[in-house]
């Protein structure tokens, strides 16, 4: 049984108390401090949540699918009992006056909110090096990055501090760190999970996503947080996700291998790991079919127009008037206040993206960049539609990342090199599809992830197929 | 396409963002590289079109127009830098207001 299932059953059945879980999580959070994965946590807050759960009757607890399960939250998901800073100086000390819908649902399901986790500032980055509170260290090699932007959540799950955590995706910010850290990361379909209370970055792309140590761990959490929410106009009018019984085989499933995701210069170990996954698909009775997604090479440039444009608009709200610290500029007027608060409050990568986003939306450049990107985004989405609908492919198999975890500092001076870390993930966000990264093997001790991509709202089948593959793979085995 | 320091300053003004003089050169160089990178999209012929793609539901259902209890657990006075008598207080507008 998974860790989430094990803890929830033990607490529901009274074999252990939520209080003892809370104390153990507190010990683990303390021990994990060198990772710098946690921004805020408090034993008192953990204990308070546990006491409420322990005071319930057995019948009340029995109705809670995540009873006593500690879950960490990326610090761009708002909570009323802990600060939400997005790892930015511009939100230093900010405490939200409301809980995000996912937090309300987790609390109602009996989960313990364990901590708020470190991230690239405002979720902009692929390494969790762009945080005003310092970088997160990879749990297996502190000289390397855990991926990003949800690197803190990934590191805590990989280090065994919590069995599951929430992150957010705009271009791969859960699947990429899941791949780097050797855990499972699920990015649901756009609209599957409410974003009420997720600090907005790229509104046509953002989606709250889940980390777990296993497919089952992450799936159980996704089931709880999914479903329509009237507070989010983009949430799909669908009931909560109902999970399928995990498959034992892949008979009747056609898995497409998009050739553009296996370029000739793909890292040798990543290719070897994916070859093994492809062989397991066949062993399990699945059919492999090579397919083409011809516009793939344009995904990263499209993403780096659409996402910064939306970010420039969304981050206009951080102006020193309504939230966080205020800095009064040299002019002493309100415009100087905006410029000084924003200029000093945002870090280097966020400033770069606001400038790029403003540039591509500005008069004279809008058609050449933003309108063009919308055209190519439609072509990218159509590539996926054709493969799923016209070629009867049930899901796609690709690498999650082009390489295993890279060294800290390796890409910080070259934004374009950093952006290319999202090359196998961001087209899925542009097309609004669900995907999962599962651990597929290791190279020199560093994890490698395999990604499954499914049609819109086909999460249940994707997750049961991923569970079958997970059971057939040895994620700690060195690939050659 | 190269981005000049003046371009950075112009965009920074539009974005209401102070940029330090010392950072201008690096920013111009980095933004130039990003703009050159995304300009690859010009390789896609204008005639190559797919049905317009919009993420999210086809239509947005409206909630009933009902007054509900305040959803916030604390009011803005608790998290705004300066809040008085129901208003967010800011310095005066600059040149537009003139002097009294």
GROMACS .gro file of N, CA and C in nm, chain A residues 80 94-99 190 196 204 230-231 233-235 237 295 297-298 300-302 304-305 320-324 326 332-335 337-340 342-343 346 351-352 354-356 358-359 362 365 368-369 372-373 375-379 381-382 413-416 419-420 430-432, chain B residues 1-3 7-8 10-19 23 27 29-53 55-57 59-61 63-64 68 71-76 79-82 88-96:
model
  420
   80UNK      N    1  -0.448   3.053   0.537
   80UNK     CA    2  -0.478   3.157   0.637
   80UNK      C    3  -0.391   3.147   0.761
   94UNK      N    4   0.333   3.832   0.399
   94UNK     CA    5   0.190   3.837   0.362
   94UNK      C    6   0.118   3.710   0.411
   95UNK      N    7   0.005   3.731   0.480
   95UNK     CA    8  -0.080   3.618   0.520
   95UNK      C    9  -0.216   3.638   0.454
   96UNK      N   10  -0.260   3.537   0.381
   96UNK     CA   11  -0.384   3.549   0.305
   96UNK      C   12  -0.505   3.555   0.397
   97UNK      N   13  -0.607   3.631   0.359
   97UNK     CA   14  -0.732   3.630   0.439
   97UNK      C   15  -0.826   3.516   0.403
   98UNK      N   16  -0.786   3.429   0.310
   98UNK     CA   17  -0.871   3.313   0.279
   98UNK      C   18  -0.782   3.195   0.241
   99UNK      N   19  -0.838   3.074   0.249
   99UNK     CA   20  -0.767   2.952   0.207
   99UNK      C   21  -0.798   2.924   0.060
  190UNK      N   22  -0.606   2.108  -1.775
  190UNK     CA   23  -0.644   2.245  -1.741
  190UNK      C   24  -0.793   2.246  -1.706
  196UNK      N   25  -0.852   2.872  -0.748
  196UNK     CA   26  -0.888   2.978  -0.654
  196UNK      C   27  -0.788   2.972  -0.538
  204UNK      N   28  -0.365   3.112  -1.868
  204UNK     CA   29  -0.415   3.012  -1.962
  204UNK      C   30  -0.336   2.882  -1.950
  230UNK      N   31  -1.700   2.682  -0.797
  230UNK     CA   32  -1.766   2.801  -0.850
  230UNK      C   33  -1.681   2.927  -0.832
  231UNK      N   34  -1.576   2.919  -0.750
  231UNK     CA   35  -1.489   3.036  -0.733
  231UNK      C   36  -1.386   3.050  -0.845
  233UNK      N   37  -1.370   3.042  -1.249
  233UNK     CA   38  -1.450   3.035  -1.372
  233UNK      C   39  -1.387   2.943  -1.475
  234UNK      N   40  -1.258   2.911  -1.462
  234UNK     CA   41  -1.194   2.821  -1.559
  234UNK      C   42  -1.197   2.676  -1.512
  235UNK      N   43  -1.255   2.649  -1.396
  235UNK     CA   44  -1.260   2.509  -1.355
  235UNK      C   45  -1.372   2.439  -1.432
  237UNK      N   46  -1.675   2.201  -1.547
  237UNK     CA   47  -1.795   2.157  -1.474
  237UNK      C   48  -1.800   2.005  -1.463
  295UNK      N   49   0.510   2.024  -3.474
  295UNK     CA   50   0.544   2.161  -3.431
  295UNK      C   51   0.617   2.167  -3.298
  297UNK      N   52   0.918   2.164  -3.200
  297UNK     CA   53   1.036   2.250  -3.183
  297UNK      C   54   0.997   2.395  -3.153
  298UNK      N   55   0.872   2.429  -3.178
  298UNK     CA   56   0.828   2.568  -3.152
  298UNK      C   57   0.763   2.583  -3.014
  300UNK      N   58   0.886   2.567  -2.695
  300UNK     CA   59   0.953   2.653  -2.596
  300UNK      C   60   0.945   2.801  -2.636
  301UNK      N   61   0.975   2.836  -2.764
  301UNK     CA   62   0.958   2.978  -2.799
  301UNK      C   63   0.813   3.027  -2.783
  302UNK      N   64   0.716   2.942  -2.815
  302UNK     CA   65   0.576   2.983  -2.796
  302UNK      C   66   0.548   3.008  -2.648
  304UNK      N   67   0.755   3.086  -2.416
  304UNK     CA   68   0.825   3.203  -2.360
  304UNK      C   69   0.778   3.335  -2.423
  305UNK      N   70   0.670   3.329  -2.500
  305UNK     CA   71   0.596   3.451  -2.533
  305UNK      C   72   0.466   3.453  -2.451
  320UNK      N   73   0.254   4.755  -0.419
  320UNK     CA   74   0.278   4.826  -0.294
  320UNK      C   75   0.155   4.896  -0.239
  321UNK      N   76   0.040   4.878  -0.305
  321UNK     CA   77  -0.082   4.942  -0.256
  321UNK      C   78  -0.162   4.847  -0.167
  322UNK      N   79  -0.181   4.725  -0.217
  322UNK     CA   80  -0.272   4.634  -0.145
  322UNK      C   81  -0.203   4.524  -0.067
  323UNK      N   82  -0.082   4.482  -0.110
  323UNK     CA   83  -0.016   4.368  -0.044
  323UNK      C   84   0.127   4.403  -0.009
  324UNK      N   85   0.177   4.332   0.092
  324UNK     CA   86   0.321   4.327   0.115
  324UNK      C   87   0.385   4.461   0.146
  326UNK      N   88   0.586   4.817   0.121
  326UNK     CA   89   0.576   4.930   0.029
  326UNK      C   90   0.708   5.005   0.030
  332UNK      N   91   0.832   6.049  -0.475
  332UNK     CA   92   0.737   6.065  -0.365
  332UNK      C   93   0.592   6.055  -0.409
  333UNK      N   94   0.565   6.031  -0.537
  333UNK     CA   95   0.425   6.020  -0.581
  333UNK      C   96   0.389   5.873  -0.600
  334UNK      N   97   0.265   5.850  -0.643
  334UNK     CA   98   0.218   5.711  -0.647
  334UNK      C   99   0.289   5.631  -0.757
  335UNK      N  100   0.326   5.695  -0.866
  335UNK     CA  101   0.396   5.620  -0.971
  335UNK      C  102   0.536   5.579  -0.926
  337UNK      N  103   0.607   5.516  -0.625
  337UNK     CA  104   0.581   5.405  -0.531
  337UNK      C  105   0.570   5.273  -0.606
  338UNK      N  106   0.493   5.274  -0.716
  338UNK     CA  107   0.482   5.150  -0.796
  338UNK      C  108   0.620   5.104  -0.842
  339UNK      N  109   0.694   5.197  -0.903
  339UNK     CA  110   0.821   5.158  -0.967
  339UNK      C  111   0.922   5.109  -0.864
  340UNK      N  112   0.928   5.179  -0.750
  340UNK     CA  113   1.026   5.140  -0.648
  340UNK      C  114   0.987   5.008  -0.582
  342UNK      N  115   0.807   4.766  -0.702
  342UNK     CA  116   0.823   4.654  -0.796
  342UNK      C  117   0.970   4.632  -0.833
  343UNK      N  118   1.042   4.742  -0.854
  343UNK     CA  119   1.183   4.730  -0.892
  343UNK      C  120   1.266   4.664  -0.783
  346UNK      N  121   1.080   4.260  -0.681
  346UNK     CA  122   1.094   4.141  -0.767
  346UNK      C  123   1.240   4.106  -0.788
  351UNK      N  124   1.180   3.999  -1.297
  351UNK     CA  125   1.192   4.126  -1.370
  351UNK      C  126   1.211   4.100  -1.520
  352UNK      N  127   1.298   4.001  -1.551
  352UNK     CA  128   1.321   3.968  -1.693
  352UNK      C  129   1.191   3.928  -1.761
  354UNK      N  130   0.878   3.995  -1.673
  354UNK     CA  131   0.784   4.106  -1.685
  354UNK      C  132   0.825   4.194  -1.803
  355UNK      N  133   0.955   4.218  -1.817
  355UNK     CA  134   1.002   4.302  -1.927
  355UNK      C  135   0.974   4.235  -2.063
  356UNK      N  136   1.005   4.106  -2.073
  356UNK     CA  137   0.978   4.036  -2.199
  356UNK      C  138   0.828   4.035  -2.230
  358UNK      N  139   0.600   4.243  -2.130
  358UNK     CA  140   0.555   4.378  -2.167
  358UNK      C  141   0.599   4.409  -2.309
  359UNK      N  142   0.720   4.368  -2.343
  359UNK     CA  143   0.775   4.393  -2.477
  359UNK      C  144   0.688   4.326  -2.584
  362UNK      N  145   0.367   4.499  -2.642
  362UNK     CA  146   0.369   4.644  -2.664
  362UNK      C  147   0.337   4.677  -2.810
  365UNK      N  148   0.482   4.537  -3.161
  365UNK     CA  149   0.540   4.402  -3.150
  365UNK      C  150   0.434   4.295  -3.127
  368UNK      N  151   0.372   4.051  -3.421
  368UNK     CA  152   0.490   3.970  -3.455
  368UNK      C  153   0.515   3.862  -3.349
  369UNK      N  154   0.484   3.889  -3.224
  369UNK     CA  155   0.515   3.792  -3.119
  369UNK      C  156   0.389   3.727  -3.061
  372UNK      N  157   0.140   3.577  -3.316
  372UNK     CA  158   0.206   3.463  -3.379
  372UNK      C  159   0.209   3.343  -3.283
  373UNK      N  160   0.240   3.371  -3.157
  373UNK     CA  161   0.246   3.262  -3.059
  373UNK      C  162   0.109   3.196  -3.042
  375UNK      N  163  -0.112   3.164  -3.274
  375UNK     CA  164  -0.130   3.080  -3.394
  375UNK      C  165  -0.055   2.947  -3.377
  376UNK      N  166   0.070   2.957  -3.329
  376UNK     CA  167   0.150   2.834  -3.316
  376UNK      C  168   0.098   2.747  -3.201
  377UNK      N  169   0.046   2.811  -3.098
  377UNK     CA  170  -0.013   2.733  -2.987
  377UNK      C  171  -0.128   2.647  -3.040
  378UNK      N  172  -0.210   2.704  -3.127
  378UNK     CA  173  -0.321   2.627  -3.185
  378UNK      C  174  -0.267   2.510  -3.268
  379UNK      N  175  -0.156   2.532  -3.340
  379UNK     CA  176  -0.097   2.423  -3.419
  379UNK      C  177  -0.043   2.313  -3.328
  381UNK      N  178  -0.150   2.237  -3.025
  381UNK     CA  179  -0.264   2.165  -2.967
  381UNK      C  180  -0.324   2.071  -3.072
  382UNK      N  181  -0.326   2.117  -3.197
  382UNK     CA  182  -0.383   2.035  -3.303
  382UNK      C  183  -0.297   1.911  -3.331
  413UNK      N  184   2.318   3.199  -1.558
  413UNK     CA  185   2.355   3.318  -1.635
  413UNK      C  186   2.301   3.315  -1.777
  414UNK      N  187   2.237   3.206  -1.814
  414UNK     CA  188   2.189   3.194  -1.952
  414UNK      C  189   2.041   3.157  -1.950
  415UNK      N  190   1.953   3.259  -1.952
  415UNK     CA  191   1.809   3.228  -1.939
  415UNK      C  192   1.758   3.133  -2.045
  416UNK      N  193   1.809   3.143  -2.168
  416UNK     CA  194   1.758   3.056  -2.274
  416UNK      C  195   1.794   2.909  -2.246
  419UNK      N  196   1.554   2.788  -1.999
  419UNK     CA  197   1.420   2.767  -2.055
  419UNK      C  198   1.411   2.633  -2.128
  420UNK      N  199   1.523   2.589  -2.187
  420UNK     CA  200   1.520   2.464  -2.264
  420UNK      C  201   1.506   2.340  -2.175
  430UNK      N  202   0.075   2.402  -2.294
  430UNK     CA  203   0.016   2.486  -2.399
  430UNK      C  204  -0.110   2.419  -2.455
  431UNK      N  205  -0.111   2.285  -2.461
  431UNK     CA  206  -0.226   2.212  -2.514
  431UNK      C  207  -0.327   2.176  -2.405
  432UNK      N  208  -0.299   2.214  -2.279
  432UNK     CA  209  -0.392   2.198  -2.166
  432UNK      C  210  -0.414   2.053  -2.124
  481UNK      N  211   1.774   4.023  -3.362
  481UNK     CA  212   1.738   4.162  -3.334
  481UNK      C  213   1.796   4.203  -3.200
  482UNK      N  214   1.867   4.317  -3.200
  482UNK     CA  215   1.928   4.356  -3.073
  482UNK      C  216   1.834   4.449  -2.996
  483UNK      N  217   1.842   4.438  -2.867
  483UNK     CA  218   1.762   4.525  -2.780
  483UNK      C  219   1.857   4.630  -2.724
  487UNK      N  220   1.546   5.067  -2.527
  487UNK     CA  221   1.429   4.978  -2.535
  487UNK      C  222   1.395   4.923  -2.397
  488UNK      N  223   1.500   4.885  -2.323
  488UNK     CA  224   1.477   4.830  -2.189
  488UNK      C  225   1.410   4.936  -2.101
  490UNK      N  226   1.230   5.190  -2.196
  490UNK     CA  227   1.093   5.215  -2.243
  490UNK      C  228   0.998   5.107  -2.188
  491UNK      N  229   1.039   4.980  -2.203
  491UNK     CA  230   0.954   4.871  -2.157
  491UNK      C  231   0.941   4.875  -2.004
  492UNK      N  232   1.050   4.909  -1.936
  492UNK     CA  233   1.045   4.916  -1.789
  492UNK      C  234   0.947   5.024  -1.744
  493UNK      N  235   0.942   5.134  -1.819
  493UNK     CA  236   0.844   5.239  -1.785
  493UNK      C  237   0.702   5.187  -1.803
  494UNK      N  238   0.679   5.117  -1.914
  494UNK     CA  239   0.545   5.060  -1.938
  494UNK      C  240   0.507   4.962  -1.826
  495UNK      N  241   0.607   4.889  -1.777
  495UNK     CA  242   0.582   4.786  -1.674
  495UNK      C  243   0.587   4.843  -1.533
  496UNK      N  244   0.604   4.974  -1.516
  496UNK     CA  245   0.614   5.038  -1.384
  496UNK      C  246   0.719   4.969  -1.298
  497UNK      N  247   0.841   4.962  -1.352
  497UNK     CA  248   0.947   4.886  -1.286
  497UNK      C  249   1.075   4.968  -1.290
  498UNK      N  250   1.130   5.003  -1.173
  498UNK     CA  251   1.260   5.070  -1.170
  498UNK      C  252   1.368   4.972  -1.211
  499UNK      N  253   1.456   5.014  -1.302
  499UNK     CA  254   1.570   4.930  -1.340
  499UNK      C  255   1.697   5.010  -1.311
  503UNK      N  256   2.234   4.771  -1.424
  503UNK     CA  257   2.181   4.644  -1.478
  503UNK      C  258   2.142   4.653  -1.625
  507UNK      N  259   2.077   4.342  -1.890
  507UNK     CA  260   1.936   4.318  -1.925
  507UNK      C  261   1.915   4.327  -2.076
  509UNK      N  262   2.128   4.273  -2.309
  509UNK     CA  263   2.190   4.156  -2.373
  509UNK      C  264   2.102   4.032  -2.352
  510UNK      N  265   2.052   4.011  -2.230
  510UNK     CA  266   1.970   3.892  -2.203
  510UNK      C  267   1.836   3.899  -2.276
  511UNK      N  268   1.772   4.015  -2.273
  511UNK     CA  269   1.643   4.028  -2.341
  511UNK      C  270   1.662   4.009  -2.492
  512UNK      N  271   1.774   4.059  -2.545
  512UNK     CA  272   1.803   4.041  -2.687
  512UNK      C  273   1.812   3.893  -2.722
  513UNK      N  274   1.879   3.817  -2.636
  513UNK     CA  275   1.893   3.673  -2.664
  513UNK      C  276   1.757   3.603  -2.658
  514UNK      N  277   1.675   3.643  -2.561
  514UNK     CA  278   1.542   3.581  -2.548
  514UNK      C  279   1.456   3.616  -2.670
  515UNK      N  280   1.458   3.741  -2.710
  515UNK     CA  281   1.377   3.783  -2.825
  515UNK      C  282   1.425   3.712  -2.952
  516UNK      N  283   1.556   3.699  -2.970
  516UNK     CA  284   1.608   3.625  -3.087
  516UNK      C  285   1.560   3.480  -3.084
  517UNK      N  286   1.559   3.422  -2.964
  517UNK     CA  287   1.518   3.282  -2.949
  517UNK      C  288   1.371   3.264  -2.986
  518UNK      N  289   1.284   3.351  -2.933
  518UNK     CA  290   1.141   3.332  -2.960
  518UNK      C  291   1.106   3.371  -3.104
  519UNK      N  292   1.194   3.447  -3.169
  519UNK     CA  293   1.167   3.488  -3.308
  519UNK      C  294   1.169   3.369  -3.404
  520UNK      N  295   1.213   3.251  -3.356
  520UNK     CA  296   1.206   3.129  -3.438
  520UNK      C  297   1.065   3.104  -3.492
  521UNK      N  298   0.966   3.157  -3.421
  521UNK     CA  299   0.828   3.133  -3.462
  521UNK      C  300   0.799   3.190  -3.601
  522UNK      N  301   0.881   3.284  -3.645
  522UNK     CA  302   0.859   3.340  -3.778
  522UNK      C  303   0.882   3.238  -3.889
  523UNK      N  304   0.947   3.125  -3.852
  523UNK     CA  305   0.965   3.018  -3.952
  523UNK      C  306   0.832   2.952  -3.987
  524UNK      N  307   0.733   2.962  -3.898
  524UNK     CA  308   0.604   2.897  -3.924
  524UNK      C  309   0.526   2.983  -4.023
  525UNK      N  310   0.491   2.928  -4.140
  525UNK     CA  311   0.421   3.010  -4.240
  525UNK      C  312   0.289   3.063  -4.186
  526UNK      N  313   0.258   3.188  -4.221
  526UNK     CA  314   0.136   3.251  -4.173
  526UNK      C  315   0.012   3.173  -4.217
  527UNK      N  316   0.023   3.104  -4.332
  527UNK     CA  317  -0.093   3.030  -4.383
  527UNK      C  318  -0.121   2.901  -4.309
  528UNK      N  319  -0.025   2.857  -4.228
  528UNK     CA  320  -0.043   2.730  -4.157
  528UNK      C  321  -0.130   2.756  -4.034
  529UNK      N  322  -0.253   2.716  -4.039
  529UNK     CA  323  -0.348   2.752  -3.934
  529UNK      C  324  -0.416   2.627  -3.878
  530UNK      N  325  -0.453   2.634  -3.751
  530UNK     CA  326  -0.535   2.529  -3.690
  530UNK      C  327  -0.654   2.599  -3.625
  531UNK      N  328  -0.759   2.523  -3.590
  531UNK     CA  329  -0.872   2.587  -3.523
  531UNK      C  330  -0.822   2.664  -3.401
  532UNK      N  331  -0.875   2.785  -3.375
  532UNK     CA  332  -0.828   2.864  -3.261
  532UNK      C  333  -0.833   2.781  -3.133
  533UNK      N  334  -0.728   2.794  -3.053
  533UNK     CA  335  -0.723   2.714  -2.930
  533UNK      C  336  -0.738   2.804  -2.809
  535UNK      N  337  -0.774   2.755  -2.391
  535UNK     CA  338  -0.778   2.664  -2.277
  535UNK      C  339  -0.903   2.695  -2.194
  536UNK      N  340  -0.961   2.592  -2.136
  536UNK     CA  341  -1.073   2.614  -2.045
  536UNK      C  342  -1.207   2.579  -2.106
  537UNK      N  343  -1.312   2.586  -2.024
  537UNK     CA  344  -1.445   2.546  -2.070
  537UNK      C  345  -1.496   2.637  -2.182
  539UNK      N  346  -1.789   2.762  -2.222
  539UNK     CA  347  -1.866   2.876  -2.171
  539UNK      C  348  -1.850   2.880  -2.020
  540UNK      N  349  -1.868   2.997  -1.966
  540UNK     CA  350  -1.849   3.014  -1.821
  540UNK      C  351  -1.987   3.029  -1.757
  541UNK      N  352  -2.027   2.930  -1.673
  541UNK     CA  353  -2.158   2.942  -1.609
  541UNK      C  354  -2.156   3.055  -1.505
  543UNK      N  355  -2.278   3.234  -1.158
  543UNK     CA  356  -2.335   3.199  -1.027
  543UNK      C  357  -2.464   3.278  -1.007
  544UNK      N  358  -2.554   3.227  -0.924
  544UNK     CA  359  -2.672   3.307  -0.890
  544UNK      C  360  -2.627   3.440  -0.829
  548UNK      N  361  -2.366   3.710  -0.042
  548UNK     CA  362  -2.323   3.603   0.050
  548UNK      C  363  -2.236   3.663   0.160
  551UNK      N  364  -1.622   3.639   0.243
  551UNK     CA  365  -1.541   3.517   0.241
  551UNK      C  366  -1.406   3.537   0.312
  552UNK      N  367  -1.364   3.661   0.331
  552UNK     CA  368  -1.232   3.684   0.390
  552UNK      C  369  -1.237   3.664   0.542
  553UNK      N  370  -1.133   3.599   0.593
  553UNK     CA  371  -1.128   3.579   0.738
  553UNK      C  372  -1.077   3.705   0.809
  554UNK      N  373  -1.006   3.789   0.735
  554UNK     CA  374  -0.958   3.916   0.791
  554UNK      C  375  -0.975   4.025   0.685
  555UNK      N  376  -0.996   4.146   0.729
  555UNK     CA  377  -1.016   4.256   0.634
  555UNK      C  378  -0.885   4.311   0.582
  556UNK      N  379  -0.890   4.397   0.478
  556UNK     CA  380  -0.768   4.449   0.415
  556UNK      C  381  -0.680   4.530   0.509
  559UNK      N  382  -0.368   4.338   0.594
  559UNK     CA  383  -0.259   4.301   0.504
  559UNK      C  384  -0.216   4.412   0.409
  560UNK      N  385  -0.287   4.524   0.408
  560UNK     CA  386  -0.247   4.635   0.320
  560UNK      C  387  -0.143   4.720   0.391
  561UNK      N  388  -0.050   4.780   0.313
  561UNK     CA  389   0.052   4.866   0.377
  561UNK      C  390  -0.013   4.985   0.449
  562UNK      N  391  -0.117   5.045   0.391
  562UNK     CA  392  -0.185   5.155   0.458
  562UNK      C  393  -0.332   5.156   0.417
  568UNK      N  394  -0.759   5.222   0.044
  568UNK     CA  395  -0.615   5.201   0.039
  568UNK      C  396  -0.551   5.338   0.020
  569UNK      N  397  -0.461   5.376   0.108
  569UNK     CA  398  -0.402   5.510   0.103
  569UNK      C  399  -0.271   5.504   0.025
  570UNK      N  400  -0.254   5.597  -0.069
  570UNK     CA  401  -0.131   5.603  -0.149
  570UNK      C  402  -0.084   5.748  -0.154
  571UNK      N  403   0.043   5.770  -0.190
  571UNK     CA  404   0.089   5.908  -0.210
  571UNK      C  405   0.011   5.973  -0.324
  572UNK      N  406   0.015   6.105  -0.331
  572UNK     CA  407  -0.058   6.176  -0.434
  572UNK      C  408  -0.006   6.140  -0.574
  573UNK      N  409  -0.090   6.159  -0.674
  573UNK     CA  410  -0.043   6.147  -0.812
  573UNK      C  411   0.059   6.257  -0.835
  574UNK      N  412   0.161   6.232  -0.918
  574UNK     CA  413   0.270   6.327  -0.934
  574UNK      C  414   0.231   6.454  -1.004
  575UNK      N  415   0.291   6.479  -1.117
  575UNK     CA  416   0.279   6.607  -1.188
  575UNK      C  417   0.134   6.641  -1.223
  576UNK      N  418   0.050   6.537  -1.239
  576UNK     CA  419  -0.087   6.562  -1.285
  576UNK      C  420  -0.166   6.653  -1.192
   0.00000   0.00000   0.00000
